[in-house]
Each structure stands twice: as C-alpha cells, then as structure tokens.
C-alpha cells in the first residue's frame, strides 16, 4: 500500500508521500510516488500516486510523453492545458485509459489494477487547486471545508489532520501535521515505509518552493517522532476520567 | 460499521463497543454490541460483535438458547464448556453456521453477511483469555506481544493503542486508552456512534467488575475528549522540526 497526503492552504500546498510498494508482503521495494512537472514561475504540477504500480508508472510515462510530443499524443499535454481543471481531466482520462488497457491483460489473475492520484498545482494567473483522482478517472477537489486529501492507507493518519489542519494553518505547521500524520501511519501499518518525499508549493510561486527526501535514518524526523510520542504519553497521563 | 476493542492485561480485561448500526447511511440505529454471559464468581464471558446485524443477533440468540436448553442444542453451552478455548470453538462454530444459513438466503442480493466477534472471558481456576473470531469461525488470541484486539473500524483508533498499551497497563489507564481510541474513531468516521458500552473483568474475579453505558451527553466523556484535543494541540505546537 501507500500513504500520500496533500494540504490546500491559504499559504500554499503541502505534499507528502511514502515510497513503499509491495507485491505481497514478501516482495517489497522502494519507488518514488511523487512526480513534479514544472516550468518555474509559470506552472507547477505535482502528482502523488497510490495503487497498482504498473498502472501509475504507465500513466506518468504517458503524461510525460504527451508533454514531449504534444502533437502526436492522444491526450493534450498537462504543461500546455489552459487550467488546472483541464489538467485534472487529462490526468483522469490517462489514468482510466491505462487502467483499461492493463485490466484486459489481468482478467485471468484477479489482481487489482485500481490506482488513485492526488494532483496539486497552479499556473500563473490561476488559483491553486488540488484534486483526488479516482481509479475511474473522475475526481473531487479540496475546498475550504475539507482542506486536505489522502490516498492509500489514510485512516491511521486522519485523526491528527482532523484536529489541527484548517485553511489558515501555516506552511511550517502544515509540514509538522503531515509528518505526524505519516508517523502514525508508519507505526501502525507495515505496508507504508520510509523514505518519504516532501514538497511545498507556496502560493503564487508556481514552482516547488521546498522539496526534501526524508531518509529512514533522518535525525530530525526521528526526534520529531519521539517528541510526539512523549507529548502523547504526557497528555495521556495528565487526562483524568 | 462498528468499533469494538478489547485489552488483555495482567490486571484484567477491558472492553469497549459503540452502538451504531446502519443499513446504508440513511438508515442508522442504535443496537447493543456487547453481550455478557455470567455466573458471578464462577464464569464470566463477554462477546463484542461487528458486521451483519442479522448474523450477530442470530448467533447471540443461538448461544443463549444453547445455554437454556443444553441438551437439545446442537452446540454445547458456553456456560458449561470446560475451557475458554472450548467456548471460542462453540462461538466460532455457531457464527459460521448462522452465516452459512443466512448466506444462502442472501445470494441474490450480494449483501455481505460477514461478521466478527471479540470473545473475552475467564472461568474459575482458568486463565483470562481473549479471542478475535473471524467470519469463517476460526480465531486468533490476544497475547503479551499483542495485548489488544479490535473489530470493525479499527484503524483510526490503533495509533493510540500502539503507543500506550502494554500488558502492565493499569485498569484505570486502560479505560482511558480505549475511550481515547474510541474518541479518535468517533471523530473521523460517521459509521461509529455513541452511546458506548464499557466493561471490565478484573483478573480472577470471574464477574463483571465494572460496567457502564456512556451516553452522548456524558459530561466526563466530553471533558476527556476536550482535554485530549487540547493535549494533542499543545503537544503539536511544542514540537519543532
């Protein structure tokens, strides 16, 4: 499985993904699930992926091909699309078409080809927008009421987001929130694993303002995880009922 | 859905269940999911249920019938069984047989008849034992390494248990832990709802030592929930990364 989360805040968009993939518990591997398409200052698009690796890799490959050869590609290029809504339509259509192609090969084996994506981006002059794209290619959008989207193993890390994230959350606090949300998921579910990919797209920057790969031995992450454990334990001890 | 949790500790067993059932989101109701079978001082058995309500209700009804008419019942009585392992076998066999009966009526409608149970109990002279019984009737048992079992919507409330529960946890702390685990689940998932049923079986008491229904307007629960929210927010604010 996977855990990816994206926050759409007034100050910008904050994204985090893990890197574990597995074909059965006895075959795990590390694959990047965060993909950036960027023309700095003009347009910045980030895609996070969950689900069948062959489907998500082929989808990303086709999106790249369409950018490089926009004339010959069936779908238009996401770097040329006029709006983020058009980008979501292109990504959704590509995902659904790849799934359809691969599904026909998989019918015999009953292996799931479901995959979903978080799409976040902004083009110059447009608004920041963030979408959750379903395996069928349709999508929903993050709003003020629900300023975050999750794909994959989303339940363990949801309570902390529900409690601390609002559209007014700062980018710094948002970083903490997604890392703690991931920390809870990592502790409770083996199918989600380090390293992590973290990115921020500050509002109107139209570029990746901050990007980081957090390795398993990252001292800061380990210290944060420990501090959070201690805070939870202290809070737990203080509560009386 | 449902959320039920049971802790097997050195000091005793602590159990908590919600009461929400639903047939679609537009048809919700309140049903007890915690059932006690007790001969105080001699034997105390508690069953928590999740899944298809018609399956769990019929299973409990058949278990009761077998207790009242042990001679005519196909399965032996759980109040007469020699060990808690025998009790688990009886409950598992009854659950599987009920599911089989109901499944044959449901084939056309593709409605799930899956149901699972947590079984906790002790008979005089025996050890405290806690089992998770799967829809097929097989089961696993709580151990020192994993001193808790969950059924239903278990993911939201797992992180807190993973962090604070060990076999040495006191009954008082265990009460807090299961209530906070439930609180996280209630906040993040609509299909789990108040009131709650709480019970403790202290070690070697062979009776329910403490039992409580926690209503939606319970002031203590609300205060605990608020204190936990505050503790999480304070902890969150203090962490630096």
PDB file of C-alpha atoms in Angstrom, chain B:
ATOM      1  CA  UNK B   1     -19.872  -0.170  10.766  1.00  0.00           C
ATOM      2  CA  UNK B   2     -18.714  -0.582  14.303  1.00  0.00           C
ATOM      3  CA  UNK B   3     -15.725  -0.163  16.532  1.00  0.00           C
ATOM      4  CA  UNK B   4     -15.059  -2.613  19.356  1.00  0.00           C
ATOM      5  CA  UNK B   5     -11.824  -3.058  21.272  1.00  0.00           C
ATOM      6  CA  UNK B   6     -10.659  -5.405  23.999  1.00  0.00           C
ATOM      7  CA  UNK B   7      -7.472  -5.263  26.097  1.00  0.00           C
ATOM      8  CA  UNK B   8      -6.000  -8.323  27.809  1.00  0.00           C
ATOM      9  CA  UNK B   9      -3.868  -7.029  30.673  1.00  0.00           C
ATOM     10  CA  UNK B  10      -2.231  -8.590  33.704  1.00  0.00           C
ATOM     11  CA  UNK B  11      -4.796  -6.810  35.882  1.00  0.00           C
ATOM     12  CA  UNK B  12      -7.826  -7.874  33.879  1.00  0.00           C
ATOM     13  CA  UNK B  13      -9.737  -7.406  30.648  1.00  0.00           C
ATOM     14  CA  UNK B  14     -11.147  -4.080  29.454  1.00  0.00           C
ATOM     15  CA  UNK B  15     -13.828  -3.917  26.751  1.00  0.00           C
ATOM     16  CA  UNK B  16     -15.489  -1.106  24.832  1.00  0.00           C
ATOM     17  CA  UNK B  17     -18.013  -1.082  21.992  1.00  0.00           C
ATOM     18  CA  UNK B  18     -20.052   1.524  20.150  1.00  0.00           C
ATOM     19  CA  UNK B  19     -23.734   1.016  19.320  1.00  0.00           C
ATOM     20  CA  UNK B  20     -24.254   2.357  15.806  1.00  0.00           C
ATOM     21  CA  UNK B  21     -25.612   0.102  13.118  1.00  0.00           C
ATOM     22  CA  UNK B  22     -26.565   1.116   9.646  1.00  0.00           C
ATOM     23  CA  UNK B  23     -28.146  -0.311   6.553  1.00  0.00           C
ATOM     24  CA  UNK B  24     -26.887   2.387   4.228  1.00  0.00           C
ATOM     25  CA  UNK B  25     -26.067   5.852   5.513  1.00  0.00           C
ATOM     26  CA  UNK B  26     -29.748   6.811   5.500  1.00  0.00           C
ATOM     27  CA  UNK B  27     -30.818   4.119   7.920  1.00  0.00           C
ATOM     28  CA  UNK B  28     -28.911   4.214  11.188  1.00  0.00           C
ATOM     29  CA  UNK B  29     -29.945   2.811  14.517  1.00  0.00           C
ATOM     30  CA  UNK B  30     -28.647   2.032  17.985  1.00  0.00           C
ATOM     31  CA  UNK B  31     -28.029  -1.586  18.963  1.00  0.00           C
ATOM     32  CA  UNK B  32     -26.064  -3.051  21.836  1.00  0.00           C
ATOM     33  CA  UNK B  33     -22.975  -4.896  20.586  1.00  0.00           C
ATOM     34  CA  UNK B  34     -21.704  -6.070  23.973  1.00  0.00           C
ATOM     35  CA  UNK B  35     -23.210  -9.227  25.460  1.00  0.00           C
ATOM     36  CA  UNK B  36     -22.435 -10.641  28.893  1.00  0.00           C
ATOM     37  CA  UNK B  37     -22.867 -14.266  29.990  1.00  0.00           C
ATOM     38  CA  UNK B  38     -22.118 -14.565  33.672  1.00  0.00           C
ATOM     39  CA  UNK B  39     -22.256 -16.855  36.654  1.00  0.00           C
ATOM     40  CA  UNK B  40     -20.621 -14.458  39.103  1.00  0.00           C
ATOM     41  CA  UNK B  41     -17.517 -15.865  40.757  1.00  0.00           C
ATOM     42  CA  UNK B  42     -17.608 -18.970  38.576  1.00  0.00           C
ATOM     43  CA  UNK B  43     -17.511 -17.793  34.987  1.00  0.00           C
ATOM     44  CA  UNK B  44     -17.753 -14.547  33.075  1.00  0.00           C
ATOM     45  CA  UNK B  45     -17.872 -14.341  29.290  1.00  0.00           C
ATOM     46  CA  UNK B  46     -18.295 -11.202  27.204  1.00  0.00           C
ATOM     47  CA  UNK B  47     -18.872 -11.076  23.456  1.00  0.00           C
ATOM     48  CA  UNK B  48     -18.464  -7.950  21.292  1.00  0.00           C
ATOM     49  CA  UNK B  49     -19.891  -8.042  17.778  1.00  0.00           C
ATOM     50  CA  UNK B  50     -19.266  -6.340  14.430  1.00  0.00           C
ATOM     51  CA  UNK B  51     -20.679  -6.888  10.944  1.00  0.00           C
ATOM     52  CA  UNK B  52     -24.050  -8.068   9.673  1.00  0.00           C
ATOM     53  CA  UNK B  53     -26.605  -7.394  12.418  1.00  0.00           C
ATOM     54  CA  UNK B  54     -28.861 -10.269  11.415  1.00  0.00           C
ATOM     55  CA  UNK B  55     -25.909 -12.664  11.673  1.00  0.00           C
ATOM     56  CA  UNK B  56     -24.649 -11.393  15.039  1.00  0.00           C
ATOM     57  CA  UNK B  57     -28.129 -11.229  16.600  1.00  0.00           C
ATOM     58  CA  UNK B  58     -28.972 -14.740  15.474  1.00  0.00           C
ATOM     59  CA  UNK B  59     -25.619 -16.019  16.733  1.00  0.00           C
ATOM     60  CA  UNK B  60     -26.166 -14.491  20.176  1.00  0.00           C
ATOM     61  CA  UNK B  61     -29.733 -15.863  20.228  1.00  0.00           C
ATOM     62  CA  UNK B  62     -28.495 -19.380  19.428  1.00  0.00           C
ATOM     63  CA  UNK B  63     -25.775 -19.150  22.078  1.00  0.00           C
ATOM     64  CA  UNK B  64     -28.458 -18.146  24.617  1.00  0.00           C
ATOM     65  CA  UNK B  65     -30.751 -20.944  23.516  1.00  0.00           C
ATOM     66  CA  UNK B  66     -27.939 -23.469  23.925  1.00  0.00           C
ATOM     67  CA  UNK B  67     -27.365 -22.214  27.460  1.00  0.00           C
ATOM     68  CA  UNK B  68     -31.043 -22.569  28.336  1.00  0.00           C
ATOM     69  CA  UNK B  69     -31.511 -25.942  26.606  1.00  0.00           C
ATOM     70  CA  UNK B  70     -28.071 -27.538  26.593  1.00  0.00           C
ATOM     71  CA  UNK B  71     -29.473 -30.982  25.858  1.00  0.00           C
ATOM     72  CA  UNK B  72     -31.412 -30.143  22.733  1.00  0.00           C
ATOM     73  CA  UNK B  73     -28.966 -27.640  21.257  1.00  0.00           C
ATOM     74  CA  UNK B  74     -26.662 -28.805  18.543  1.00  0.00           C
ATOM     75  CA  UNK B  75     -23.694 -26.978  20.052  1.00  0.00           C
ATOM     76  CA  UNK B  76     -22.845 -27.280  23.695  1.00  0.00           C
ATOM     77  CA  UNK B  77     -23.487 -24.412  26.085  1.00  0.00           C
ATOM     78  CA  UNK B  78     -20.758 -21.804  26.505  1.00  0.00           C
ATOM     79  CA  UNK B  79     -21.667 -21.700  30.213  1.00  0.00           C
ATOM     80  CA  UNK B  80     -20.925 -25.430  30.528  1.00  0.00           C
ATOM     81  CA  UNK B  81     -17.824 -25.633  28.323  1.00  0.00           C
ATOM     82  CA  UNK B  82     -14.714 -26.769  30.166  1.00  0.00           C
ATOM     83  CA  UNK B  83     -12.270 -24.144  28.927  1.00  0.00           C
ATOM     84  CA  UNK B  84     -12.314 -20.736  27.254  1.00  0.00           C
ATOM     85  CA  UNK B  85     -10.823 -22.457  24.189  1.00  0.00           C
ATOM     86  CA  UNK B  86     -13.931 -24.650  24.069  1.00  0.00           C
ATOM     87  CA  UNK B  87     -16.058 -21.513  24.387  1.00  0.00           C
ATOM     88  CA  UNK B  88     -14.216 -19.977  21.423  1.00  0.00           C
ATOM     89  CA  UNK B  89     -14.835 -23.152  19.407  1.00  0.00           C
ATOM     90  CA  UNK B  90     -18.559 -23.032  20.199  1.00  0.00           C
ATOM     91  CA  UNK B  91     -18.909 -19.328  19.385  1.00  0.00           C
ATOM     92  CA  UNK B  92     -16.888 -19.743  16.175  1.00  0.00           C
ATOM     93  CA  UNK B  93     -18.920 -22.753  15.056  1.00  0.00           C
ATOM     94  CA  UNK B  94     -22.214 -21.000  15.843  1.00  0.00           C
ATOM     95  CA  UNK B  95     -21.165 -17.835  13.978  1.00  0.00           C
ATOM     96  CA  UNK B  96     -20.050 -19.802  10.922  1.00  0.00           C
ATOM     97  CA  UNK B  97     -23.212 -21.896  10.879  1.00  0.00           C
ATOM     98  CA  UNK B  98     -25.506 -18.847  11.201  1.00  0.00           C
ATOM     99  CA  UNK B  99     -23.614 -17.110   8.449  1.00  0.00           C
ATOM    100  CA  UNK B 100     -23.948 -20.165   6.255  1.00  0.00           C
ATOM    101  CA  UNK B 101     -27.724 -20.278   6.844  1.00  0.00           C
ATOM    102  CA  UNK B 102     -28.217 -16.584   6.136  1.00  0.00           C
ATOM    103  CA  UNK B 103     -25.836 -16.534   3.183  1.00  0.00           C
ATOM    104  CA  UNK B 104     -27.978 -18.994   1.284  1.00  0.00           C
ATOM    105  CA  UNK B 105     -30.880 -16.520   1.512  1.00  0.00           C
ATOM    106  CA  UNK B 106     -28.728 -13.562   0.502  1.00  0.00           C
ATOM    107  CA  UNK B 107     -27.040 -14.865  -2.610  1.00  0.00           C
ATOM    108  CA  UNK B 108     -29.270 -12.862  -4.913  1.00  0.00           C
ATOM    109  CA  UNK B 109     -28.698  -9.526  -3.222  1.00  0.00           C
ATOM    110  CA  UNK B 110     -24.904  -9.503  -2.803  1.00  0.00           C
ATOM    111  CA  UNK B 111     -25.248  -8.088   0.698  1.00  0.00           C
ATOM    112  CA  UNK B 112     -22.317  -9.058   2.908  1.00  0.00           C
ATOM    113  CA  UNK B 113     -23.071 -11.451   5.764  1.00  0.00           C
ATOM    114  CA  UNK B 114     -19.588 -11.180   7.235  1.00  0.00           C
ATOM    115  CA  UNK B 115     -19.440 -10.693  10.988  1.00  0.00           C
ATOM    116  CA  UNK B 116     -16.665 -10.942  13.535  1.00  0.00           C
ATOM    117  CA  UNK B 117     -16.526 -11.050  17.314  1.00  0.00           C
ATOM    118  CA  UNK B 118     -14.261 -10.413  20.249  1.00  0.00           C
ATOM    119  CA  UNK B 119     -14.700 -13.040  22.954  1.00  0.00           C
ATOM    120  CA  UNK B 120     -13.256 -12.369  26.410  1.00  0.00           C
ATOM    121  CA  UNK B 121     -13.672 -14.470  29.489  1.00  0.00           C
ATOM    122  CA  UNK B 122     -12.406 -16.443  32.429  1.00  0.00           C
ATOM    123  CA  UNK B 123     -13.727 -19.427  34.329  1.00  0.00           C
ATOM    124  CA  UNK B 124     -12.771 -20.140  37.930  1.00  0.00           C
ATOM    125  CA  UNK B 125      -9.373 -21.830  38.000  1.00  0.00           C
ATOM    126  CA  UNK B 126      -8.611 -20.975  34.400  1.00  0.00           C
ATOM    127  CA  UNK B 127      -6.716 -18.122  32.767  1.00  0.00           C
ATOM    128  CA  UNK B 128      -8.209 -14.952  31.315  1.00  0.00           C
ATOM    129  CA  UNK B 129      -8.382 -15.379  27.551  1.00  0.00           C
ATOM    130  CA  UNK B 130      -9.431 -13.117  24.712  1.00  0.00           C
ATOM    131  CA  UNK B 131     -10.137 -14.187  21.129  1.00  0.00           C
ATOM    132  CA  UNK B 132     -10.941 -12.483  17.842  1.00  0.00           C
ATOM    133  CA  UNK B 133     -13.343 -14.736  15.957  1.00  0.00           C
ATOM    134  CA  UNK B 134     -13.383 -14.329  12.168  1.00  0.00           C
ATOM    135  CA  UNK B 135     -16.489 -14.619   9.953  1.00  0.00           C
ATOM    136  CA  UNK B 136     -15.438 -18.148   8.989  1.00  0.00           C
ATOM    137  CA  UNK B 137     -15.393 -19.227  12.638  1.00  0.00           C
ATOM    138  CA  UNK B 138     -11.615 -19.528  13.048  1.00  0.00           C
ATOM    139  CA  UNK B 139      -9.938 -17.323  15.625  1.00  0.00           C
ATOM    140  CA  UNK B 140      -6.767 -15.748  16.958  1.00  0.00           C
ATOM    141  CA  UNK B 141      -5.904 -14.968  20.553  1.00  0.00           C
ATOM    142  CA  UNK B 142      -4.518 -11.880  22.311  1.00  0.00           C
ATOM    143  CA  UNK B 143      -1.065 -12.420  23.787  1.00  0.00           C
ATOM    144  CA  UNK B 144       1.564 -10.497  25.755  1.00  0.00           C
ATOM    145  CA  UNK B 145       3.068  -9.278  22.481  1.00  0.00           C
ATOM    146  CA  UNK B 146      -0.277  -8.013  21.204  1.00  0.00           C
ATOM    147  CA  UNK B 147      -2.420  -7.359  24.260  1.00  0.00           C
ATOM    148  CA  UNK B 148      -5.363  -5.893  22.362  1.00  0.00           C
ATOM    149  CA  UNK B 149      -7.887  -6.963  19.742  1.00  0.00           C
ATOM    150  CA  UNK B 150     -10.107  -4.768  17.573  1.00  0.00           C
ATOM    151  CA  UNK B 151     -13.031  -5.387  15.218  1.00  0.00           C
ATOM    152  CA  UNK B 152     -14.814  -3.019  12.837  1.00  0.00           C
ATOM    153  CA  UNK B 153     -13.348   0.393  12.039  1.00  0.00           C
ATOM    154  CA  UNK B 154     -10.068  -0.333  13.778  1.00  0.00           C
ATOM    155  CA  UNK B 155      -7.550   1.878  12.000  1.00  0.00           C
ATOM    156  CA  UNK B 156      -8.320   5.346  13.388  1.00  0.00           C
ATOM    157  CA  UNK B 157      -8.009   4.191  16.980  1.00  0.00           C
ATOM    158  CA  UNK B 158      -4.971   1.943  16.565  1.00  0.00           C
ATOM    159  CA  UNK B 159      -2.144   4.535  16.854  1.00  0.00           C
ATOM    160  CA  UNK B 160      -3.028   5.481  20.439  1.00  0.00           C
ATOM    161  CA  UNK B 161      -3.220   1.815  21.495  1.00  0.00           C
ATOM    162  CA  UNK B 162       0.111   1.064  19.816  1.00  0.00           C
ATOM    163  CA  UNK B 163       1.715   3.837  21.852  1.00  0.00           C
ATOM    164  CA  UNK B 164       0.310   3.407  25.348  1.00  0.00           C
ATOM    165  CA  UNK B 165      -0.950  -0.138  25.926  1.00  0.00           C
ATOM    166  CA  UNK B 166       1.257  -2.889  27.343  1.00  0.00           C
ATOM    167  CA  UNK B 167       0.280  -5.915  29.456  1.00  0.00           C
ATOM    168  CA  UNK B 168       1.308  -3.898  32.541  1.00  0.00           C
ATOM    169  CA  UNK B 169      -1.114  -1.051  31.850  1.00  0.00           C
ATOM    170  CA  UNK B 170      -3.399  -0.485  34.842  1.00  0.00           C
ATOM    171  CA  UNK B 171      -7.163  -0.926  34.510  1.00  0.00           C
ATOM    172  CA  UNK B 172      -7.613   2.810  35.036  1.00  0.00           C
ATOM    173  CA  UNK B 173      -5.169   3.735  32.264  1.00  0.00           C
ATOM    174  CA  UNK B 174      -6.693   1.034  30.082  1.00  0.00           C
ATOM    175  CA  UNK B 175     -10.083   2.690  30.460  1.00  0.00           C
ATOM    176  CA  UNK B 176      -8.601   5.985  29.283  1.00  0.00           C
ATOM    177  CA  UNK B 177      -6.803   4.266  26.396  1.00  0.00           C
ATOM    178  CA  UNK B 178      -9.890   2.547  24.986  1.00  0.00           C
ATOM    179  CA  UNK B 179     -12.033   5.671  25.433  1.00  0.00           C
ATOM    180  CA  UNK B 180      -9.448   7.831  23.618  1.00  0.00           C
ATOM    181  CA  UNK B 181      -9.105   5.194  20.906  1.00  0.00           C
ATOM    182  CA  UNK B 182     -12.900   5.345  20.504  1.00  0.00           C
ATOM    183  CA  UNK B 183     -12.860   9.135  20.572  1.00  0.00           C
ATOM    184  CA  UNK B 184     -10.459   9.282  17.593  1.00  0.00           C
ATOM    185  CA  UNK B 185     -12.684   6.847  15.717  1.00  0.00           C
ATOM    186  CA  UNK B 186     -15.898   8.757  16.503  1.00  0.00           C
ATOM    187  CA  UNK B 187     -14.350  11.986  15.218  1.00  0.00           C
ATOM    188  CA  UNK B 188     -13.136  10.556  11.936  1.00  0.00           C
ATOM    189  CA  UNK B 189     -15.827   8.055  10.985  1.00  0.00           C
ATOM    190  CA  UNK B 190     -19.566   8.629  10.847  1.00  0.00           C
ATOM    191  CA  UNK B 191     -20.403   4.929  10.917  1.00  0.00           C
ATOM    192  CA  UNK B 192     -19.301   4.626  14.558  1.00  0.00           C
ATOM    193  CA  UNK B 193     -21.534   6.308  17.143  1.00  0.00           C
ATOM    194  CA  UNK B 194     -22.449   6.891  20.782  1.00  0.00           C
ATOM    195  CA  UNK B 195     -23.667   5.644  23.226  1.00  0.00           C
ATOM    196  CA  UNK B 196     -20.775   3.367  24.243  1.00  0.00           C
ATOM    197  CA  UNK B 197     -20.752   0.194  26.319  1.00  0.00           C
ATOM    198  CA  UNK B 198     -17.795  -0.230  28.642  1.00  0.00           C
ATOM    199  CA  UNK B 199     -16.927  -3.223  30.815  1.00  0.00           C
ATOM    200  CA  UNK B 200     -14.078  -4.516  32.953  1.00  0.00           C
ATOM    201  CA  UNK B 201     -13.487  -8.093  34.071  1.00  0.00           C
ATOM    202  CA  UNK B 202     -10.830  -7.873  36.789  1.00  0.00           C
ATOM    203  CA  UNK B 203      -8.400 -10.776  36.961  1.00  0.00           C
ATOM    204  CA  UNK B 204      -9.747 -13.854  38.788  1.00  0.00           C
ATOM    205  CA  UNK B 205     -12.998 -12.072  39.709  1.00  0.00           C
ATOM    206  CA  UNK B 206     -14.903 -14.177  37.152  1.00  0.00           C
ATOM    207  CA  UNK B 207     -17.548 -11.449  37.119  1.00  0.00           C
ATOM    208  CA  UNK B 208     -18.097  -8.054  35.513  1.00  0.00           C
ATOM    209  CA  UNK B 209     -16.251  -5.773  37.924  1.00  0.00           C
ATOM    210  CA  UNK B 210     -17.362  -2.567  36.269  1.00  0.00           C
ATOM    211  CA  UNK B 211     -19.914  -1.840  33.583  1.00  0.00           C
ATOM    212  CA  UNK B 212     -21.123   1.455  32.200  1.00  0.00           C
ATOM    213  CA  UNK B 213     -23.143   2.844  29.347  1.00  0.00           C
ATOM    214  CA  UNK B 214     -21.689   6.156  28.243  1.00  0.00           C
ATOM    215  CA  UNK B 215     -24.421   8.331  26.734  1.00  0.00           C
ATOM    216  CA  UNK B 216     -23.844  11.001  24.036  1.00  0.00           C
ATOM    217  CA  UNK B 217     -24.273  13.790  26.581  1.00  0.00           C
ATOM    218  CA  UNK B 218     -21.914  12.252  29.158  1.00  0.00           C
ATOM    219  CA  UNK B 219     -20.060  15.182  30.710  1.00  0.00           C
ATOM    220  CA  UNK B 220     -16.998  13.171  31.761  1.00  0.00           C
ATOM    221  CA  UNK B 221     -16.522  11.713  28.309  1.00  0.00           C
ATOM    222  CA  UNK B 222     -16.937  15.127  26.708  1.00  0.00           C
ATOM    223  CA  UNK B 223     -14.400  16.648  29.117  1.00  0.00           C
ATOM    224  CA  UNK B 224     -11.927  13.849  28.433  1.00  0.00           C
ATOM    225  CA  UNK B 225     -12.379  14.287  24.690  1.00  0.00           C
ATOM    226  CA  UNK B 226     -11.770  18.022  25.016  1.00  0.00           C
ATOM    227  CA  UNK B 227      -8.750  17.522  27.277  1.00  0.00           C
ATOM    228  CA  UNK B 228      -7.281  15.091  24.759  1.00  0.00           C
ATOM    229  CA  UNK B 229      -7.844  17.548  21.914  1.00  0.00           C
ATOM    230  CA  UNK B 230      -6.092  20.229  23.953  1.00  0.00           C
ATOM    231  CA  UNK B 231      -3.223  17.894  24.862  1.00  0.00           C
ATOM    232  CA  UNK B 232      -2.755  16.969  21.194  1.00  0.00           C
ATOM    233  CA  UNK B 233      -2.807  20.622  20.135  1.00  0.00           C
ATOM    234  CA  UNK B 234      -0.398  21.674  22.872  1.00  0.00           C
ATOM    235  CA  UNK B 235       1.910  18.792  22.023  1.00  0.00           C
ATOM    236  CA  UNK B 236       1.652  19.689  18.353  1.00  0.00           C
ATOM    237  CA  UNK B 237       2.522  23.330  18.989  1.00  0.00           C
ATOM    238  CA  UNK B 238       5.544  22.452  21.125  1.00  0.00           C
ATOM    239  CA  UNK B 239       7.143  20.143  18.578  1.00  0.00           C
ATOM    240  CA  UNK B 240       9.749  21.724  16.345  1.00  0.00           C
ATOM    241  CA  UNK B 241      11.081  20.300  13.116  1.00  0.00           C
TER     242      UNK B 241
END
